[in-house]
Short mmCIF file of C-alpha atoms in Angstrom, two decimals:
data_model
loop_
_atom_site.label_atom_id
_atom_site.label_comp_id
_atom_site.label_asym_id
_atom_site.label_seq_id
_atom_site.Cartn_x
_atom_site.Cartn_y
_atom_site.Cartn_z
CA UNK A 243 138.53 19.65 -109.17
CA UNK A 244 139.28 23.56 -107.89
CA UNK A 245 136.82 23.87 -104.93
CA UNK A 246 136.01 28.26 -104.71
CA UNK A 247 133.84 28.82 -101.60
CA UNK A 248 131.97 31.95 -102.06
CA UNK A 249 129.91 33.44 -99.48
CA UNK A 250 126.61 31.18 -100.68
CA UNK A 251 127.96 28.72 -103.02
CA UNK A 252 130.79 26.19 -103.37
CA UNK A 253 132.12 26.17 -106.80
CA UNK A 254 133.91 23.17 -108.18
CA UNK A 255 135.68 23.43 -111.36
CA UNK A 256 136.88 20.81 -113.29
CA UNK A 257 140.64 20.12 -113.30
CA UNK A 258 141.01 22.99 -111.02
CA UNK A 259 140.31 25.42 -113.72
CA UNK A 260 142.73 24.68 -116.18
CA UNK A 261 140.89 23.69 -119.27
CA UNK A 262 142.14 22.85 -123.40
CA UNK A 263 140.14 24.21 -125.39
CA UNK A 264 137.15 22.51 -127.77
CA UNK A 265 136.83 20.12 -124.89
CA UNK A 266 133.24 19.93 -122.90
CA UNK A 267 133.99 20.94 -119.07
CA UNK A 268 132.27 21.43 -115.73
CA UNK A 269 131.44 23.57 -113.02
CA UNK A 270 129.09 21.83 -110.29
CA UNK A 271 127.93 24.17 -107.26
CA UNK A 272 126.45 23.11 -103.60
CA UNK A 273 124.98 25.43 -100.99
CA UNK A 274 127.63 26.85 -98.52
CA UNK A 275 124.57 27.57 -96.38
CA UNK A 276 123.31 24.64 -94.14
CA UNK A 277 119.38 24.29 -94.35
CA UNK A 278 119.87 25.40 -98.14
CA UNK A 279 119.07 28.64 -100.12
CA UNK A 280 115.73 30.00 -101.89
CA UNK A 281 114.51 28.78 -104.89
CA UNK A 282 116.78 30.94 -107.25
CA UNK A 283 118.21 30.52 -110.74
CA UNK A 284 121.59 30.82 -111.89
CA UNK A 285 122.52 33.20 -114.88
CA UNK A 286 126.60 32.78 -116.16
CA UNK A 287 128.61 33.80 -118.98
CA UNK A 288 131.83 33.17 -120.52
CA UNK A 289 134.05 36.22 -121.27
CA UNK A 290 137.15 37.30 -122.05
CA UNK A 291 137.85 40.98 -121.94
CA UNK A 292 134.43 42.11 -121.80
CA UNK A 293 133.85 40.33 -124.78
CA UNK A 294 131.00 37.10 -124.19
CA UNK A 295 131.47 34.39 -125.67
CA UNK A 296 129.01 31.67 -124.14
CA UNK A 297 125.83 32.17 -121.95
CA UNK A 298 122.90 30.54 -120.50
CA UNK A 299 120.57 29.88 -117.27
CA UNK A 300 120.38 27.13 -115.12
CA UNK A 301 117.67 26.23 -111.62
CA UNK A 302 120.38 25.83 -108.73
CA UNK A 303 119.57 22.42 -107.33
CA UNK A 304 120.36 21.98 -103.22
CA UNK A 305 121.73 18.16 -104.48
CA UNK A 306 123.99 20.17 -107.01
CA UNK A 307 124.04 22.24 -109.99
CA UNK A 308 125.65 21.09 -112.80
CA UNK A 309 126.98 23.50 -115.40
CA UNK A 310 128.16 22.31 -119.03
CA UNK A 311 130.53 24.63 -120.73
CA UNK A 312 131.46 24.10 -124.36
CA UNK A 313 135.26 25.91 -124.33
CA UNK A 314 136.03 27.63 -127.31
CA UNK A 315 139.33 26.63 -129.26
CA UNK A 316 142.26 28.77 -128.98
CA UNK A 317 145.65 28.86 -130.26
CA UNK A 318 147.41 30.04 -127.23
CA UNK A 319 147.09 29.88 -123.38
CA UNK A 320 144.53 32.72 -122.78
CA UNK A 321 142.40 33.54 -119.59
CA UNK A 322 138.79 33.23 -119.34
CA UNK A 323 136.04 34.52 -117.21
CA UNK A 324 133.35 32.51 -115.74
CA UNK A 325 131.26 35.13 -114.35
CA UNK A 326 127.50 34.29 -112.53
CA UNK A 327 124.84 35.81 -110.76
CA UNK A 328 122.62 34.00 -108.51
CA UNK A 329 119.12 35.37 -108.33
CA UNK A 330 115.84 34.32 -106.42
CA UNK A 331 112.85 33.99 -107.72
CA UNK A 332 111.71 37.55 -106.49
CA UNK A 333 114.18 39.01 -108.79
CA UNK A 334 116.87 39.44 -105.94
CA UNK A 335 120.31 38.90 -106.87
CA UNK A 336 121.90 36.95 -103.92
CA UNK A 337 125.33 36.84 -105.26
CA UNK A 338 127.62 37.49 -108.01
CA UNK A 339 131.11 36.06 -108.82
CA UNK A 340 134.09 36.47 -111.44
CA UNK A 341 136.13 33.28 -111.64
CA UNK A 342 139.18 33.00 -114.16
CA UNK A 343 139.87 29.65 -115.99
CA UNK A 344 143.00 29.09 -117.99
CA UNK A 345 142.25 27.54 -121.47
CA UNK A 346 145.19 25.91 -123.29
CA UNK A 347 145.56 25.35 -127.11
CA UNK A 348 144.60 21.61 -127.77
CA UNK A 349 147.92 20.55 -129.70
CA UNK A 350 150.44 20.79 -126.32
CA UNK A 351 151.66 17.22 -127.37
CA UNK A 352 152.19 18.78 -131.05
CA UNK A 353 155.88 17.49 -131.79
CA UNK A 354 156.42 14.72 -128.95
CA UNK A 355 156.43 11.73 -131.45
CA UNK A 356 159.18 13.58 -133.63
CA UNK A 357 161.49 14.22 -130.85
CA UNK A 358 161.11 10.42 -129.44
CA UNK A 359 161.59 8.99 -133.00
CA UNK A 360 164.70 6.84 -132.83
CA UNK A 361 164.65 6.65 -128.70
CA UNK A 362 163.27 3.66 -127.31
CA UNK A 363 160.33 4.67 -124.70
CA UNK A 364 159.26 1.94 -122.05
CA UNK A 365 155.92 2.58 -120.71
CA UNK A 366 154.63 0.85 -117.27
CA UNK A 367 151.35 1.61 -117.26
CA UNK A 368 147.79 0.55 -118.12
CA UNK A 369 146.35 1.12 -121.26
CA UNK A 370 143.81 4.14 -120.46
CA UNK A 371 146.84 5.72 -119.29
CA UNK A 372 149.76 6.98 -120.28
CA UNK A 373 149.66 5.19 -123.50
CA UNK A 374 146.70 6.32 -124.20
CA UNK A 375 147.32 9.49 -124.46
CA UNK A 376 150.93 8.34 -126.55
CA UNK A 377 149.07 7.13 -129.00
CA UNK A 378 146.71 9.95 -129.82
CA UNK A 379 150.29 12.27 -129.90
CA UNK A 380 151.38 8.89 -132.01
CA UNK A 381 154.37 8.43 -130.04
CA UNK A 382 156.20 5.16 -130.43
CA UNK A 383 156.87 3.18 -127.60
CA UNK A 384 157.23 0.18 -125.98
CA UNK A 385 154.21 -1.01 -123.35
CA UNK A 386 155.21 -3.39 -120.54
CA UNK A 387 152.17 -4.95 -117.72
CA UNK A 388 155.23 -5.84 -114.65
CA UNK A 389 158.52 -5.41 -113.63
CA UNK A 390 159.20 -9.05 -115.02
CA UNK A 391 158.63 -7.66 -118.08
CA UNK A 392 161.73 -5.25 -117.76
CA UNK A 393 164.64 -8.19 -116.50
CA UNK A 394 165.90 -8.19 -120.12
CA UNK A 395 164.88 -4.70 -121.57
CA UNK A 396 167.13 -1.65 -123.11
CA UNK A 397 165.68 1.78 -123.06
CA UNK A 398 166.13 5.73 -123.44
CA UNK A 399 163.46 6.63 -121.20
CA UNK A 400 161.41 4.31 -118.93
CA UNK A 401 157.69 5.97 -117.67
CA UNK A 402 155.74 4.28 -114.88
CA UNK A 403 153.00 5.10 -114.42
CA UNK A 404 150.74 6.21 -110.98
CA UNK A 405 149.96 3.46 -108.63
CA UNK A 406 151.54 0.64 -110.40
CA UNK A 407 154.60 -0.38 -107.77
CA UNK A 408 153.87 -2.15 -104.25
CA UNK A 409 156.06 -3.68 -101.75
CA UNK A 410 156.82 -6.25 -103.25
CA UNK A 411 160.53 -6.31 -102.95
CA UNK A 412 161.33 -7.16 -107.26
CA UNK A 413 159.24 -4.55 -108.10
CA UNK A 414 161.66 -1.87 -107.93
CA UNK A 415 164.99 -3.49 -108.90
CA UNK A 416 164.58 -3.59 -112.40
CA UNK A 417 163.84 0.03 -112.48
CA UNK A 418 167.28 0.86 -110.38
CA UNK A 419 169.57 -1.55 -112.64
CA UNK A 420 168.06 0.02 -115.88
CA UNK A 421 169.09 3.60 -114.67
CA UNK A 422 172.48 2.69 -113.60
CA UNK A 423 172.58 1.27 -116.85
CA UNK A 424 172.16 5.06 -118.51
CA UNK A 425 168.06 4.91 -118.56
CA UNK A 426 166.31 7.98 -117.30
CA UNK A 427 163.30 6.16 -115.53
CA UNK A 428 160.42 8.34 -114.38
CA UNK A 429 158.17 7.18 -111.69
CA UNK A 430 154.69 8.69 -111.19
CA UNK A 431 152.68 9.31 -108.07
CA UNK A 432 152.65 6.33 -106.33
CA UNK A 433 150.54 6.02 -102.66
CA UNK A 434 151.04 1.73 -102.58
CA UNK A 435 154.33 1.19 -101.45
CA UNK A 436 156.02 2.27 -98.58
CA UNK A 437 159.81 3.05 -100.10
CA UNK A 438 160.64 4.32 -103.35
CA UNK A 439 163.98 3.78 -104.96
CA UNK A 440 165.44 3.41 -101.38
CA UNK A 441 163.76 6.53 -99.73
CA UNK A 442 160.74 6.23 -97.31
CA UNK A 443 157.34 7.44 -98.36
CA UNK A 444 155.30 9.74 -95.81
CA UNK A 445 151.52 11.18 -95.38
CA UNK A 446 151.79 15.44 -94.98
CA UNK A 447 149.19 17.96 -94.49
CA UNK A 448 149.94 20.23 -96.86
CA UNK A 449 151.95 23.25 -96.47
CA UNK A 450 149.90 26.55 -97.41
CA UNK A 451 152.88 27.09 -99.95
CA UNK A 452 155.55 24.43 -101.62
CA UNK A 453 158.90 25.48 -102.46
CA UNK A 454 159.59 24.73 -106.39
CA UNK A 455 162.70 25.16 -108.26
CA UNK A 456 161.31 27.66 -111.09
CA UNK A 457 164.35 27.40 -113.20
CA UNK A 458 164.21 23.52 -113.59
CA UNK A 459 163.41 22.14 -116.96
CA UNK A 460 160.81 20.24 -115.08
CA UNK A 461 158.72 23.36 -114.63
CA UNK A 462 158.60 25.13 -117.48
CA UNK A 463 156.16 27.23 -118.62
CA UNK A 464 154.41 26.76 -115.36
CA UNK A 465 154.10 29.97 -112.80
CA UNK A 466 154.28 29.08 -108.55
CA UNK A 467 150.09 29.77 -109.02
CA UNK A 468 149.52 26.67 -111.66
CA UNK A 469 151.81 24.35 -109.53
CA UNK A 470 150.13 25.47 -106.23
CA UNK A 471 147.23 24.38 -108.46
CA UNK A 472 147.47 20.79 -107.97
CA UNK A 473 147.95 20.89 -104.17
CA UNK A 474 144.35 20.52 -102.22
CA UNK A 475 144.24 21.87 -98.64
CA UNK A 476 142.81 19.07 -97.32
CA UNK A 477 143.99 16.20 -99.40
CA UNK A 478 147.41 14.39 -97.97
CA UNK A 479 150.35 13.88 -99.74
CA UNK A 480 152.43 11.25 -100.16
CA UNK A 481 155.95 12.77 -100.09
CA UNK A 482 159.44 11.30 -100.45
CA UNK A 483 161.53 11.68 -97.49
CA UNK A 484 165.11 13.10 -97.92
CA UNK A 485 167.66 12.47 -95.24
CA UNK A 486 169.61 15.30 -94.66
CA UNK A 487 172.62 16.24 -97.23
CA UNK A 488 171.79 13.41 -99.16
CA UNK A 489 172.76 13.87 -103.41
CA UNK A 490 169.44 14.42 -104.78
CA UNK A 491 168.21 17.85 -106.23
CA UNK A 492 164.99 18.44 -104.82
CA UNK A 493 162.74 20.59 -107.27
CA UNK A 494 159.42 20.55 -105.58
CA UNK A 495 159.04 20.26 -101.50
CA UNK A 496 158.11 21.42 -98.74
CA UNK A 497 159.88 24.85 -96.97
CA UNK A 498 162.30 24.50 -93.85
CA UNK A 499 160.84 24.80 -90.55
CA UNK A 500 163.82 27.25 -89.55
CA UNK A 501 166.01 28.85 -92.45
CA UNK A 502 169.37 28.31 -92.68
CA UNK A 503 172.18 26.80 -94.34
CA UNK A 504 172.98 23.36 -92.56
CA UNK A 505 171.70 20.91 -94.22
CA UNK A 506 168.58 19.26 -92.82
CA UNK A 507 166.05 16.54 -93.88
CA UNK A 508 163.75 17.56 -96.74
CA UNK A 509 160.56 16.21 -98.20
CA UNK A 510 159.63 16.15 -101.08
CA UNK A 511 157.06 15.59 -103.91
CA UNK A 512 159.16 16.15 -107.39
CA UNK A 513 163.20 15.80 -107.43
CA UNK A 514 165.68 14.06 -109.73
CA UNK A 515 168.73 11.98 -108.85
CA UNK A 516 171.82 11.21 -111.10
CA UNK A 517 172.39 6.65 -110.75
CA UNK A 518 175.17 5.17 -112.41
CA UNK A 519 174.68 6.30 -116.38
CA UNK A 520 171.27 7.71 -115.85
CA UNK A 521 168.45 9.33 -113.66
CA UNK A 522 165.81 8.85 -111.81
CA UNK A 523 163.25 11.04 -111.52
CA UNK A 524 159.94 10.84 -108.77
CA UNK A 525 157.07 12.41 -108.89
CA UNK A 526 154.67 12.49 -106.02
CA UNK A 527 152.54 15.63 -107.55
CA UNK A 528 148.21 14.24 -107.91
CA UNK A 529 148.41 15.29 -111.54
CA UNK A 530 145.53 15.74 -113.13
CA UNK A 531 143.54 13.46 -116.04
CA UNK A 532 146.32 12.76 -118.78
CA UNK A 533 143.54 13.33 -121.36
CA UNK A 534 142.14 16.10 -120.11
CA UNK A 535 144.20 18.30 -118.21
CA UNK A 536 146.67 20.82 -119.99
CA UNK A 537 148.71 20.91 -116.33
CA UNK A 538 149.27 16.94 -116.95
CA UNK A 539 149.96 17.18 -120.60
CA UNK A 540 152.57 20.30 -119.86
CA UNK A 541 154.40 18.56 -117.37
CA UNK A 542 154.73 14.66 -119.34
CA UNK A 543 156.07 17.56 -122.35
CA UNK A 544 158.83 19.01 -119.87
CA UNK A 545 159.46 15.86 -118.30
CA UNK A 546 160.56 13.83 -122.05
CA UNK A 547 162.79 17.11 -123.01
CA UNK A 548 164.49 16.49 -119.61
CA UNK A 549 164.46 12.52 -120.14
CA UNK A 550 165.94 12.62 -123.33
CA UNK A 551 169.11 14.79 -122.35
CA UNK A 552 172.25 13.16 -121.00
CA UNK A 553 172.45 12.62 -117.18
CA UNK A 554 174.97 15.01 -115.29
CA UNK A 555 174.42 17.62 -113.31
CA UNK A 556 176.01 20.69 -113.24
CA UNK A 557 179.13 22.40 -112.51
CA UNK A 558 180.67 18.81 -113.09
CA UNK A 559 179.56 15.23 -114.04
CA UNK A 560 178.83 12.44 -112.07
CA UNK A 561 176.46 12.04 -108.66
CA UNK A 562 174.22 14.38 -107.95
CA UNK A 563 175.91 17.22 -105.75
CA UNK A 564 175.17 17.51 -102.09
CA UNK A 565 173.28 20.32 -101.01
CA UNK A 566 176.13 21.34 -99.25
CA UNK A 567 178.37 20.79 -102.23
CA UNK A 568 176.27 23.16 -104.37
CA UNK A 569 177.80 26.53 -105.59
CA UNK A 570 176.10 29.46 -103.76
CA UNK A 571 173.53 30.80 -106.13
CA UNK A 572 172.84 34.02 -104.54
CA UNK A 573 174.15 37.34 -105.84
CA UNK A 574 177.09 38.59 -104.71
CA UNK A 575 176.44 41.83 -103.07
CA UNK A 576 178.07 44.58 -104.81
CA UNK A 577 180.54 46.47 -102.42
CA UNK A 578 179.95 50.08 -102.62
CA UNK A 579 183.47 52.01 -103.77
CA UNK A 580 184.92 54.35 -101.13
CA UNK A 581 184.80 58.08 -102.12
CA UNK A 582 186.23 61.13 -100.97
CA UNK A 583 184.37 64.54 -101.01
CA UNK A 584 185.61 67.21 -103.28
CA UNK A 585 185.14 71.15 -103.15
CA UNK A 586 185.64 73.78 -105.33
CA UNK A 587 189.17 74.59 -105.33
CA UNK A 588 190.29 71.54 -103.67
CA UNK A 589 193.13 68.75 -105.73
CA UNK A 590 192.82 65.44 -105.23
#
């Protein structure tokens, strides 16, 4: 849910705002004003430039308004508006408001099934998962209920799903051994155990802005305003703690206290580390509903590409490169060229 506080209402829209289109979705609005407001109605319409394409009228309710919006289909990412007035029953309009929604084409896992065909995909997850949403792509894969299940197992890419490690101290091994064997294993959000793949797990506040490696094949097609998206002011996150210098590439995480160059503990909530033949890859982010929210379905797209390639990070193979064994990736400042003056009559 996106949670817009206005200066009477609080607006929560479904999966933040980011919507696929022919899919029913919400927006549910409370009273910012303790004690409550007048009786009042609540007039809205969907637009996009200018043009409307859904209205209607609603009583606001102090317990909650609930507003059903049929989205239209589209065939690319397009911005809507979700604009309202809120009037009493005098006829006085108490507020207006112009919210934008981002509606995605409903075929973003169009082509996943082709591109696995011939890879063997583990899955670690529960059935209203993950594979659910596999199978209505019709990706093949291979579904497995514990670690146990994964002792004896061979496989391109290995998913697990959120919440389904503890601390139980097998739970992880399998996982490690199967990337060292040239796996690229993908772990989800997970808030139950305490380490993950070695590194320690931590509760943060927040920061009012993450850092995110835009140029990772993790991230694209996303902008620094959809991945800011997922992060709730006050909801903690669980992030992955990075000792300093140590060979992982961080991709999403949390800015420096003081800038420089030495390098100094990080944490983190996305980043991908090069073990033995493969990868590991963690991801702390809350993603939203796999069913329902583009964001989620975007991301699991970006994240198979990246799976499916061949470990080794660049400018050579093997371990992941320090961050103080990166190459500088700032631009060299251009040196300006000495000149000379020249007047009329004058020889060089």
């Amino acid at each position: 849910m996106n949670v817009k506080i206005a200066s009477l209402l609080i607006i929560v829209l479904s999966n933040h705002g980011y919507w696929i289109g022919g899919q029913p979705e919400t927006v549910i609005l409370h009273s910012a004003v303790q004690g409550g407001l007048p009786r009042a109605e609540l007039f809205y319409e969907l637009k996009i430039d200018g043009v409307r394409l859904d209205n209607g009228r609603v009583a606001f309710l102090e317990k909650g308004t609930v507003v059903r919006i049929n989205v239209p289909r589209v065939r690319v990412r397009i911005t809507l508006h979700w604009v309202y007035r809120l009037v009493d029953i005098g006829g006085k309009e108490l507020e207006t408001g112009d919210v934008p929604i981002s509606v995605f084409p409903d075929d973003l896992m169009m082509g996943l099934a082709k591109r696995v065909d011939q890879k063997r995909l583990i899955v670690w997850d529960e059935p209203t998962g993950l594979p659910k949403l596999l199978d209505s792509a019709k990706v093949p894969y291979h579904r497995v209920s514990s670690a146990g299940k994964l002792q004896l197992e061979q496989a391109d890419v290995v998913l697990v799903g959120p919440e389904q490690l503890d601390d139980s101290p097998f739970a992880q091994s399998p996982l490690l051994n199967l990337a060292k064997a040239g796996s690229s294993v993908m772990l989800f959000r997970q808030t139950r155990a305490r380490r993950l793949m070695g590194y320690a797990l931590a509760i943060r506040k927040p920061p009012a802005n993450l850092d995110w490696r835009m140029d990772h094949p993790l991230l694209a097609g996303f902008d620094k305003r959809d991945l800011q998206s997922w992060i709730v002011d006050d909801v903690p996150l669980n992030v992955v703690q990075l000792p300093a210098d140590e060979p992982v590439l961080e991709v999403g995480y949390y800015p420096r206290e003081i800038a420089g160059e030495v390098p100094a503990p990080i944490d983190s909530i996305l980043l991908t580390k090069t073990v033995g033949k493969g990868r590991i890859v963690i991801c702390q982010i809350p993603l939203g509903d796999w069913q329902t929210d583009p964001r989620s379905q975007m991301f699991l797209n970006n994240a198979m590409d990246y799976l499916l390639t061949r470990p080794g990070p660049t400018p050579r193979p093997g371990p992941t490169p320090r961050p103080s064994e990166r190459p500088d990736a700032r631009p060299i400042a251009v040196q300006p060229i000495p000149t000379m003056p020249m007047f009329p009559g004058d020889h060089p």
